[in-house]
């Protein structure tokens, strides 16, 4: 645990288009265990927001309960955050978003928070295509309650105490695609190069953007035999070699090998570039994605990158036909029908 | 001997659920209302969509008694399933109206009542060929018959049918025909009118006939609620149904055709209240409506709302117990559940409307209160108030009223705090009590680029919203919440006091006051126990028992409440639940001696009656 952060900032720290250096996007000091995957993801969030030139106060950070859900305190200290109730972040995000459609909603959850107690709310927020980023820091266990198996722990995976998980794992990404999620990405906390562009694309997506990020728990689930350990994940990501479907903001270059390229225009006019390396798999085609994921599962591989994207679906505001102005900004004059209308109403009740 | 009862009787309709009787029966109520006579209908219905027995009871009362009364003077028995019991329920000297298309079986030979057989099925079969019409118009036939029997002006019914089918004029004629079938049959076969009679009066002035659920919904519209999230549950469903209807009428932007509101049917009540809190946290006005089982599910969020100080409005339309309890029967039995909902040391302001007018006002007030106090506020109505029509004073709205959005800092105010120092000493803290009223200043996301952001969480933080698990900081915080509770006591609507002999109206403004303490004993009632309690007090007064009365309209209890309790030797607490929950609340909050508070209870799922209250108090004075 690093409790003391140096206040020294290199004077030549680069600035983004808004004139902010990256530290402007940081949060308070993390109290997570040293080496916890969640901290790397938080660092990636900071970097992604800085690169995207986002005004931090135009972001709302929401979470449930868990080590992962503490994260909103650790990035974007100029954003409002809500560390809410275990498994209920989706509902809070839904209400918040309905109240003010102009903010960017960044939700952080854990695998326990999402796949167990929060499963009901998760599936429904997907269905509603709420315009938000929903990031699961997936470590296959309940970190904050000291390491119990979660519902995303693979069958046969061994915990630190040596017990073997006997239940089928819930694959959140497949589930999200099944339920009609319009943006689904998968990544690994240790792969910043992939994670940052993926997050940026997710924030640019209008609709529900789901990011399932494997994020090892160094304290309770990083042992030999665990399928969510750093070693295991690194090996299996490398072995399958499918870290190739990261969307790129056009101004960003990466070291990913170029293959066939597909530029995708986001709603605000920015583009993401899909580098497509696998045959028979088009992230714009849901069926091909589902097939690829089923095949990977059979082979024990972890697919990472942008798995699926659909830019054309209506988000919740479209469906409800809400006004373009944030509901929380409407003046009393637009809301209250007033005395005269009430008198007419009374007359209809006699 | 059958005595003449002008504008003072009870009619009960015994129907089969799902046969279209509801709108016909409502027509009867409305007709009495338009005759200028006070009237109170009660739906008594099963948890069923089609087939089970359902009753609709109408009390007509010249004296303006709007509570339920025991005894049925005229029964319209058109449900074979419940006929035997319905027959037995007719009071001696009363009338039994039935479908005489088939003769009554043996066992219907009472000599103390009058039998009025009307061949409703036969008349309809002769008139209509469509099966559904035959069914539906049977109900209208008996309404026509009753109008003649009770001497209700036919033009009143015609007017109502005209209003009901405005825009669907084709339906007017067949309805009038059906009414006339009943009218003509009575004229040719019975002596009419009956000794039970409706005589035109002008007793209602500008009063309206309205239901509590609709009134809550309209209150939410007027108060500027923009987000409603809910999960269907009887008897609260029609709150959001009505909100949707009124929103479509009042809240569509005329220029864009887009909605200045959002309604989400959530996946459950946990999500519903979560959405409400999310929306309120983000600066919108939002509400949900539910009943007991839903409040149970919302408990965790209500606790978070209390500790994190997030506004939200919850309308609890109380009913009788669990899902397989008696969900379609009324009670006031969520009092303790709502007052102390959730984990840890929590308590929540409750509002207790007694009339649809108060449903409208208190729902609107709830939005101001929840933002002023930054804590969830629960409007406690019930099935009786919510799902029945009531005669109530016209709704009013003062156009000069400004929404009280509470202590929310704008960008300028934030800048001021940091540049001028001000009461904050140059640094805003989300949970600082600078006004010494326990209420801190909040900020809404997106307001200011660098000021006012923080992470909302339960209670593990200090006055500046910074994470801490320090016990002293926790204690300071919850002690401040108690200061806020004290502030709430004088912000919520005060009790209404009634003095005998003419206790009169449930309406707050019309209640009289007299010096508290001039009478030895007192009585406390609230919500839907009000009408029957006021009537019972008159009955008691007539029998020489005088009691002071107080109707609390909110929790927490303020100074006036305590004074009333202190000023009386004994206090009868009238409520509709088994465990005397309101009485417990008084004992907990005021430390009142148990022996001083005497319970008057009713918990069979039916609205409490004046007769019942009268007996219970008389026997114990
Ligand atoms: C209603 C409720 N039940 C149980 C808990 C205890 N609890 C806190 S965190 C947690 C599990 C979190 O697991 P996960 O979401 O995977 O987060 P991680 O700590 O692994 O990042 C549990 C069960 C709680 N806070 N609330
Ligand atoms: S317990 Fe695990 S998940 Fe929690 S902070 Fe430590 S490493 Fe991270
Ligand atoms: Mg976890």
JSON list of C-alpha atoms in Angstrom, two decimals, chain A residues 20 24 31 55-62 65 70 72-73 76-86 88-101 103 105 117 120-122 124-125 128 316-318 320-325 327-332 334-350, chain B residues 30 33-34 205-210 218 221-222 224-227 246 249-251 253 256-268 270-272 274-279 281-284 300-301 304 308 310 360 394-399 401-403 405 443-458 467 469:
[
{"chain": "A", "resi": 20, "resn": "UNK", "atom": "CA", "xyz": [-4.99, 19.78, -17.96]},
{"chain": "A", "resi": 24, "resn": "UNK", "atom": "CA", "xyz": [-6.01, 16.68, -12.67]},
{"chain": "A", "resi": 31, "resn": "UNK", "atom": "CA", "xyz": [-6.41, 1.95, 0.09]},
{"chain": "A", "resi": 55, "resn": "UNK", "atom": "CA", "xyz": [-14.25, 17.69, -18.16]},
{"chain": "A", "resi": 56, "resn": "UNK", "atom": "CA", "xyz": [-14.15, 15.70, -14.92]},
{"chain": "A", "resi": 57, "resn": "UNK", "atom": "CA", "xyz": [-17.13, 17.50, -13.44]},
{"chain": "A", "resi": 58, "resn": "UNK", "atom": "CA", "xyz": [-19.18, 16.31, -16.39]},
{"chain": "A", "resi": 59, "resn": "UNK", "atom": "CA", "xyz": [-18.66, 12.73, -15.28]},
{"chain": "A", "resi": 60, "resn": "UNK", "atom": "CA", "xyz": [-20.62, 10.92, -12.57]},
{"chain": "A", "resi": 61, "resn": "UNK", "atom": "CA", "xyz": [-18.91, 7.92, -10.98]},
{"chain": "A", "resi": 62, "resn": "UNK", "atom": "CA", "xyz": [-21.12, 5.25, -9.52]},
{"chain": "A", "resi": 65, "resn": "UNK", "atom": "CA", "xyz": [-20.08, -2.30, -2.74]},
{"chain": "A", "resi": 70, "resn": "UNK", "atom": "CA", "xyz": [-14.41, 1.74, -3.67]},
{"chain": "A", "resi": 72, "resn": "UNK", "atom": "CA", "xyz": [-14.74, 5.97, -7.58]},
{"chain": "A", "resi": 73, "resn": "UNK", "atom": "CA", "xyz": [-12.78, 7.58, -4.76]},
{"chain": "A", "resi": 76, "resn": "UNK", "atom": "CA", "xyz": [-11.50, 11.92, -10.99]},
{"chain": "A", "resi": 77, "resn": "UNK", "atom": "CA", "xyz": [-11.62, 13.85, -7.73]},
{"chain": "A", "resi": 78, "resn": "UNK", "atom": "CA", "xyz": [-13.54, 16.61, -9.48]},
{"chain": "A", "resi": 79, "resn": "UNK", "atom": "CA", "xyz": [-16.40, 14.29, -10.37]},
{"chain": "A", "resi": 80, "resn": "UNK", "atom": "CA", "xyz": [-19.35, 13.50, -8.16]},
{"chain": "A", "resi": 81, "resn": "UNK", "atom": "CA", "xyz": [-19.31, 9.91, -6.99]},
{"chain": "A", "resi": 82, "resn": "UNK", "atom": "CA", "xyz": [-21.81, 7.58, -5.39]},
{"chain": "A", "resi": 83, "resn": "UNK", "atom": "CA", "xyz": [-20.60, 4.48, -3.57]},
{"chain": "A", "resi": 84, "resn": "UNK", "atom": "CA", "xyz": [-24.13, 3.12, -3.21]},
{"chain": "A", "resi": 85, "resn": "UNK", "atom": "CA", "xyz": [-25.56, -0.24, -2.19]},
{"chain": "A", "resi": 86, "resn": "UNK", "atom": "CA", "xyz": [-24.28, -3.77, -2.86]},
{"chain": "A", "resi": 88, "resn": "UNK", "atom": "CA", "xyz": [-27.68, -1.80, -6.86]},
{"chain": "A", "resi": 89, "resn": "UNK", "atom": "CA", "xyz": [-25.45, 0.58, -8.77]},
{"chain": "A", "resi": 90, "resn": "UNK", "atom": "CA", "xyz": [-27.43, 0.04, -12.01]},
{"chain": "A", "resi": 91, "resn": "UNK", "atom": "CA", "xyz": [-30.61, 1.49, -10.52]},
{"chain": "A", "resi": 92, "resn": "UNK", "atom": "CA", "xyz": [-28.81, 4.49, -9.05]},
{"chain": "A", "resi": 93, "resn": "UNK", "atom": "CA", "xyz": [-27.12, 5.07, -12.40]},
{"chain": "A", "resi": 94, "resn": "UNK", "atom": "CA", "xyz": [-30.46, 4.79, -14.18]},
{"chain": "A", "resi": 95, "resn": "UNK", "atom": "CA", "xyz": [-32.05, 7.43, -11.98]},
{"chain": "A", "resi": 96, "resn": "UNK", "atom": "CA", "xyz": [-29.04, 9.70, -12.17]},
{"chain": "A", "resi": 97, "resn": "UNK", "atom": "CA", "xyz": [-28.91, 9.42, -15.93]},
{"chain": "A", "resi": 98, "resn": "UNK", "atom": "CA", "xyz": [-32.63, 10.12, -16.28]},
{"chain": "A", "resi": 99, "resn": "UNK", "atom": "CA", "xyz": [-32.15, 13.23, -14.16]},
{"chain": "A", "resi": 100, "resn": "UNK", "atom": "CA", "xyz": [-29.30, 14.59, -16.25]},
{"chain": "A", "resi": 101, "resn": "UNK", "atom": "CA", "xyz": [-28.58, 13.14, -19.65]},
{"chain": "A", "resi": 103, "resn": "UNK", "atom": "CA", "xyz": [-23.17, 13.85, -17.92]},
{"chain": "A", "resi": 105, "resn": "UNK", "atom": "CA", "xyz": [-21.88, 7.95, -16.41]},
{"chain": "A", "resi": 117, "resn": "UNK", "atom": "CA", "xyz": [-26.44, -9.88, -5.56]},
{"chain": "A", "resi": 120, "resn": "UNK", "atom": "CA", "xyz": [-31.22, -8.68, -11.35]},
{"chain": "A", "resi": 121, "resn": "UNK", "atom": "CA", "xyz": [-30.31, -5.06, -11.80]},
{"chain": "A", "resi": 122, "resn": "UNK", "atom": "CA", "xyz": [-27.46, -5.84, -14.17]},
{"chain": "A", "resi": 124, "resn": "UNK", "atom": "CA", "xyz": [-32.21, -4.97, -16.65]},
{"chain": "A", "resi": 125, "resn": "UNK", "atom": "CA", "xyz": [-29.83, -2.09, -17.11]},
{"chain": "A", "resi": 128, "resn": "UNK", "atom": "CA", "xyz": [-32.68, -0.69, -21.13]},
{"chain": "A", "resi": 316, "resn": "UNK", "atom": "CA", "xyz": [-33.26, 4.73, -22.68]},
{"chain": "A", "resi": 317, "resn": "UNK", "atom": "CA", "xyz": [-33.84, 8.43, -23.28]},
{"chain": "A", "resi": 318, "resn": "UNK", "atom": "CA", "xyz": [-34.72, 7.74, -26.91]},
{"chain": "A", "resi": 320, "resn": "UNK", "atom": "CA", "xyz": [-38.81, 7.22, -23.27]},
{"chain": "A", "resi": 321, "resn": "UNK", "atom": "CA", "xyz": [-38.78, 10.18, -25.62]},
{"chain": "A", "resi": 322, "resn": "UNK", "atom": "CA", "xyz": [-37.50, 12.49, -22.90]},
{"chain": "A", "resi": 323, "resn": "UNK", "atom": "CA", "xyz": [-36.72, 16.07, -23.68]},
{"chain": "A", "resi": 324, "resn": "UNK", "atom": "CA", "xyz": [-33.19, 16.96, -24.83]},
{"chain": "A", "resi": 325, "resn": "UNK", "atom": "CA", "xyz": [-32.67, 19.20, -21.84]},
{"chain": "A", "resi": 327, "resn": "UNK", "atom": "CA", "xyz": [-34.73, 16.88, -16.54]},
{"chain": "A", "resi": 328, "resn": "UNK", "atom": "CA", "xyz": [-32.99, 18.32, -13.49]},
{"chain": "A", "resi": 329, "resn": "UNK", "atom": "CA", "xyz": [-32.66, 21.66, -15.27]},
{"chain": "A", "resi": 330, "resn": "UNK", "atom": "CA", "xyz": [-36.32, 22.20, -16.12]},
{"chain": "A", "resi": 331, "resn": "UNK", "atom": "CA", "xyz": [-37.73, 25.28, -14.39]},
{"chain": "A", "resi": 332, "resn": "UNK", "atom": "CA", "xyz": [-40.88, 25.23, -12.30]},
{"chain": "A", "resi": 334, "resn": "UNK", "atom": "CA", "xyz": [-42.16, 23.94, -17.37]},
{"chain": "A", "resi": 335, "resn": "UNK", "atom": "CA", "xyz": [-43.23, 21.51, -14.67]},
{"chain": "A", "resi": 336, "resn": "UNK", "atom": "CA", "xyz": [-46.15, 22.93, -12.73]},
{"chain": "A", "resi": 337, "resn": "UNK", "atom": "CA", "xyz": [-49.48, 23.23, -14.55]},
{"chain": "A", "resi": 338, "resn": "UNK", "atom": "CA", "xyz": [-50.62, 25.96, -12.14]},
{"chain": "A", "resi": 339, "resn": "UNK", "atom": "CA", "xyz": [-53.86, 27.09, -10.53]},
{"chain": "A", "resi": 340, "resn": "UNK", "atom": "CA", "xyz": [-55.91, 27.61, -13.64]},
{"chain": "A", "resi": 341, "resn": "UNK", "atom": "CA", "xyz": [-55.30, 24.10, -14.89]},
{"chain": "A", "resi": 342, "resn": "UNK", "atom": "CA", "xyz": [-56.15, 22.80, -11.45]},
{"chain": "A", "resi": 343, "resn": "UNK", "atom": "CA", "xyz": [-59.46, 24.65, -11.44]},
{"chain": "A", "resi": 344, "resn": "UNK", "atom": "CA", "xyz": [-60.36, 22.99, -14.73]},
{"chain": "A", "resi": 345, "resn": "UNK", "atom": "CA", "xyz": [-59.32, 19.69, -13.26]},
{"chain": "A", "resi": 346, "resn": "UNK", "atom": "CA", "xyz": [-61.51, 20.21, -10.20]},
{"chain": "A", "resi": 347, "resn": "UNK", "atom": "CA", "xyz": [-64.46, 20.97, -12.46]},
{"chain": "A", "resi": 348, "resn": "UNK", "atom": "CA", "xyz": [-64.06, 17.60, -14.16]},
{"chain": "A", "resi": 349, "resn": "UNK", "atom": "CA", "xyz": [-64.50, 15.90, -10.79]},
{"chain": "A", "resi": 350, "resn": "UNK", "atom": "CA", "xyz": [-67.96, 17.18, -9.97]},
{"chain": "B", "resi": 30, "resn": "UNK", "atom": "CA", "xyz": [-71.71, 10.05, -8.93]},
{"chain": "B", "resi": 33, "resn": "UNK", "atom": "CA", "xyz": [-73.05, 13.31, -5.62]},
{"chain": "B", "resi": 34, "resn": "UNK", "atom": "CA", "xyz": [-74.71, 15.33, -8.37]},
{"chain": "B", "resi": 205, "resn": "UNK", "atom": "CA", "xyz": [-70.74, 23.28, -2.48]},
{"chain": "B", "resi": 206, "resn": "UNK", "atom": "CA", "xyz": [-67.64, 23.13, -4.65]},
{"chain": "B", "resi": 207, "resn": "UNK", "atom": "CA", "xyz": [-66.47, 19.77, -3.34]},
{"chain": "B", "resi": 208, "resn": "UNK", "atom": "CA", "xyz": [-65.14, 17.16, -5.72]},
{"chain": "B", "resi": 209, "resn": "UNK", "atom": "CA", "xyz": [-65.24, 13.37, -5.88]},
{"chain": "B", "resi": 210, "resn": "UNK", "atom": "CA", "xyz": [-61.69, 12.07, -6.19]},
{"chain": "B", "resi": 218, "resn": "UNK", "atom": "CA", "xyz": [-51.38, 14.99, -9.38]},
{"chain": "B", "resi": 221, "resn": "UNK", "atom": "CA", "xyz": [-47.02, 16.57, -11.14]},
{"chain": "B", "resi": 222, "resn": "UNK", "atom": "CA", "xyz": [-47.61, 19.94, -9.51]},
{"chain": "B", "resi": 224, "resn": "UNK", "atom": "CA", "xyz": [-42.35, 19.06, -10.35]},
{"chain": "B", "resi": 225, "resn": "UNK", "atom": "CA", "xyz": [-41.51, 15.38, -10.11]},
{"chain": "B", "resi": 226, "resn": "UNK", "atom": "CA", "xyz": [-39.76, 14.41, -13.32]},
{"chain": "B", "resi": 227, "resn": "UNK", "atom": "CA", "xyz": [-38.75, 10.83, -12.61]},
{"chain": "B", "resi": 246, "resn": "UNK", "atom": "CA", "xyz": [-51.44, 13.43, -16.05]},
{"chain": "B", "resi": 249, "resn": "UNK", "atom": "CA", "xyz": [-51.58, 15.76, -20.38]},
{"chain": "B", "resi": 250, "resn": "UNK", "atom": "CA", "xyz": [-49.45, 18.39, -18.61]},
{"chain": "B", "resi": 251, "resn": "UNK", "atom": "CA", "xyz": [-45.84, 17.56, -19.30]},
{"chain": "B", "resi": 253, "resn": "UNK", "atom": "CA", "xyz": [-43.19, 19.94, -24.40]},
{"chain": "B", "resi": 256, "resn": "UNK", "atom": "CA", "xyz": [-40.80, 19.38, -29.46]},
{"chain": "B", "resi": 257, "resn": "UNK", "atom": "CA", "xyz": [-43.47, 16.87, -28.47]},
{"chain": "B", "resi": 258, "resn": "UNK", "atom": "CA", "xyz": [-40.93, 15.36, -26.10]},
{"chain": "B", "resi": 259, "resn": "UNK", "atom": "CA", "xyz": [-41.56, 14.42, -22.50]},
{"chain": "B", "resi": 260, "resn": "UNK", "atom": "CA", "xyz": [-40.60, 16.60, -19.55]},
{"chain": "B", "resi": 261, "resn": "UNK", "atom": "CA", "xyz": [-40.67, 13.45, -17.42]},
{"chain": "B", "resi": 262, "resn": "UNK", "atom": "CA", "xyz": [-39.53, 9.85, -17.40]},
{"chain": "B", "resi": 263, "resn": "UNK", "atom": "CA", "xyz": [-41.34, 6.84, -16.02]},
{"chain": "B", "resi": 264, "resn": "UNK", "atom": "CA", "xyz": [-39.57, 3.52, -15.61]},
{"chain": "B", "resi": 265, "resn": "UNK", "atom": "CA", "xyz": [-41.24, 0.29, -14.63]},
{"chain": "B", "resi": 266, "resn": "UNK", "atom": "CA", "xyz": [-38.37, -1.15, -12.64]},
{"chain": "B", "resi": 267, "resn": "UNK", "atom": "CA", "xyz": [-37.47, -4.82, -12.21]},
{"chain": "B", "resi": 268, "resn": "UNK", "atom": "CA", "xyz": [-38.41, -4.70, -8.53]},
{"chain": "B", "resi": 270, "resn": "UNK", "atom": "CA", "xyz": [-35.15, -2.27, -4.85]},
{"chain": "B", "resi": 271, "resn": "UNK", "atom": "CA", "xyz": [-34.46, -0.91, -8.28]},
{"chain": "B", "resi": 272, "resn": "UNK", "atom": "CA", "xyz": [-37.40, 1.47, -8.10]},
{"chain": "B", "resi": 274, "resn": "UNK", "atom": "CA", "xyz": [-32.55, 3.04, -6.28]},
{"chain": "B", "resi": 275, "resn": "UNK", "atom": "CA", "xyz": [-33.60, 4.92, -9.39]},
{"chain": "B", "resi": 276, "resn": "UNK", "atom": "CA", "xyz": [-35.44, 7.47, -7.31]},
{"chain": "B", "resi": 277, "resn": "UNK", "atom": "CA", "xyz": [-32.37, 8.03, -5.16]},
{"chain": "B", "resi": 278, "resn": "UNK", "atom": "CA", "xyz": [-30.10, 8.26, -8.18]},
{"chain": "B", "resi": 279, "resn": "UNK", "atom": "CA", "xyz": [-32.36, 10.86, -9.74]},
{"chain": "B", "resi": 281, "resn": "UNK", "atom": "CA", "xyz": [-29.00, 12.68, -5.88]},
{"chain": "B", "resi": 282, "resn": "UNK", "atom": "CA", "xyz": [-28.53, 14.19, -9.30]},
{"chain": "B", "resi": 283, "resn": "UNK", "atom": "CA", "xyz": [-30.90, 17.08, -8.67]},
{"chain": "B", "resi": 284, "resn": "UNK", "atom": "CA", "xyz": [-34.22, 15.92, -10.11]},
{"chain": "B", "resi": 300, "resn": "UNK", "atom": "CA", "xyz": [-31.59, -1.01, 2.56]},
{"chain": "B", "resi": 301, "resn": "UNK", "atom": "CA", "xyz": [-31.86, 2.00, 0.28]},
{"chain": "B", "resi": 304, "resn": "UNK", "atom": "CA", "xyz": [-28.57, 4.68, 2.76]},
{"chain": "B", "resi": 308, "resn": "UNK", "atom": "CA", "xyz": [-26.02, 9.66, 2.92]},
{"chain": "B", "resi": 310, "resn": "UNK", "atom": "CA", "xyz": [-30.24, 11.76, -0.30]},
{"chain": "B", "resi": 360, "resn": "UNK", "atom": "CA", "xyz": [-52.45, 16.09, -3.28]},
{"chain": "B", "resi": 394, "resn": "UNK", "atom": "CA", "xyz": [-61.38, 21.19, -4.27]},
{"chain": "B", "resi": 395, "resn": "UNK", "atom": "CA", "xyz": [-57.64, 21.04, -4.82]},
{"chain": "B", "resi": 396, "resn": "UNK", "atom": "CA", "xyz": [-55.85, 24.35, -4.62]},
{"chain": "B", "resi": 397, "resn": "UNK", "atom": "CA", "xyz": [-52.48, 25.60, -5.73]},
{"chain": "B", "resi": 398, "resn": "UNK", "atom": "CA", "xyz": [-50.92, 28.94, -4.98]},
{"chain": "B", "resi": 399, "resn": "UNK", "atom": "CA", "xyz": [-49.20, 30.16, -8.12]},
{"chain": "B", "resi": 401, "resn": "UNK", "atom": "CA", "xyz": [-45.49, 29.11, -4.36]},
{"chain": "B", "resi": 402, "resn": "UNK", "atom": "CA", "xyz": [-41.89, 28.41, -5.27]},
{"chain": "B", "resi": 403, "resn": "UNK", "atom": "CA", "xyz": [-40.50, 24.91, -4.99]},
{"chain": "B", "resi": 405, "resn": "UNK", "atom": "CA", "xyz": [-35.18, 22.97, -3.36]},
{"chain": "B", "resi": 443, "resn": "UNK", "atom": "CA", "xyz": [-23.98, 20.05, -4.37]},
{"chain": "B", "resi": 444, "resn": "UNK", "atom": "CA", "xyz": [-25.14, 18.46, -7.59]},
{"chain": "B", "resi": 445, "resn": "UNK", "atom": "CA", "xyz": [-22.83, 16.85, -10.13]},
{"chain": "B", "resi": 446, "resn": "UNK", "atom": "CA", "xyz": [-21.91, 18.99, -13.13]},
{"chain": "B", "resi": 447, "resn": "UNK", "atom": "CA", "xyz": [-22.29, 22.29, -11.26]},
{"chain": "B", "resi": 448, "resn": "UNK", "atom": "CA", "xyz": [-18.71, 23.47, -10.86]},
{"chain": "B", "resi": 449, "resn": "UNK", "atom": "CA", "xyz": [-15.46, 22.30, -12.51]},
{"chain": "B", "resi": 450, "resn": "UNK", "atom": "CA", "xyz": [-13.36, 22.25, -9.36]},
{"chain": "B", "resi": 451, "resn": "UNK", "atom": "CA", "xyz": [-15.60, 22.84, -6.35]},
{"chain": "B", "resi": 452, "resn": "UNK", "atom": "CA", "xyz": [-18.18, 20.74, -4.62]},
{"chain": "B", "resi": 453, "resn": "UNK", "atom": "CA", "xyz": [-17.36, 17.26, -5.88]},
{"chain": "B", "resi": 454, "resn": "UNK", "atom": "CA", "xyz": [-17.25, 14.41, -3.40]},
{"chain": "B", "resi": 455, "resn": "UNK", "atom": "CA", "xyz": [-18.07, 10.72, -3.14]},
{"chain": "B", "resi": 456, "resn": "UNK", "atom": "CA", "xyz": [-21.45, 10.03, -1.58]},
{"chain": "B", "resi": 457, "resn": "UNK", "atom": "CA", "xyz": [-21.33, 7.08, 0.78]},
{"chain": "B", "resi": 458, "resn": "UNK", "atom": "CA", "xyz": [-23.12, 5.85, 3.89]},
{"chain": "B", "resi": 467, "resn": "UNK", "atom": "CA", "xyz": [-13.41, 8.70, 3.97]},
{"chain": "B", "resi": 469, "resn": "UNK", "atom": "CA", "xyz": [-13.85, 5.08, 9.97]}
]
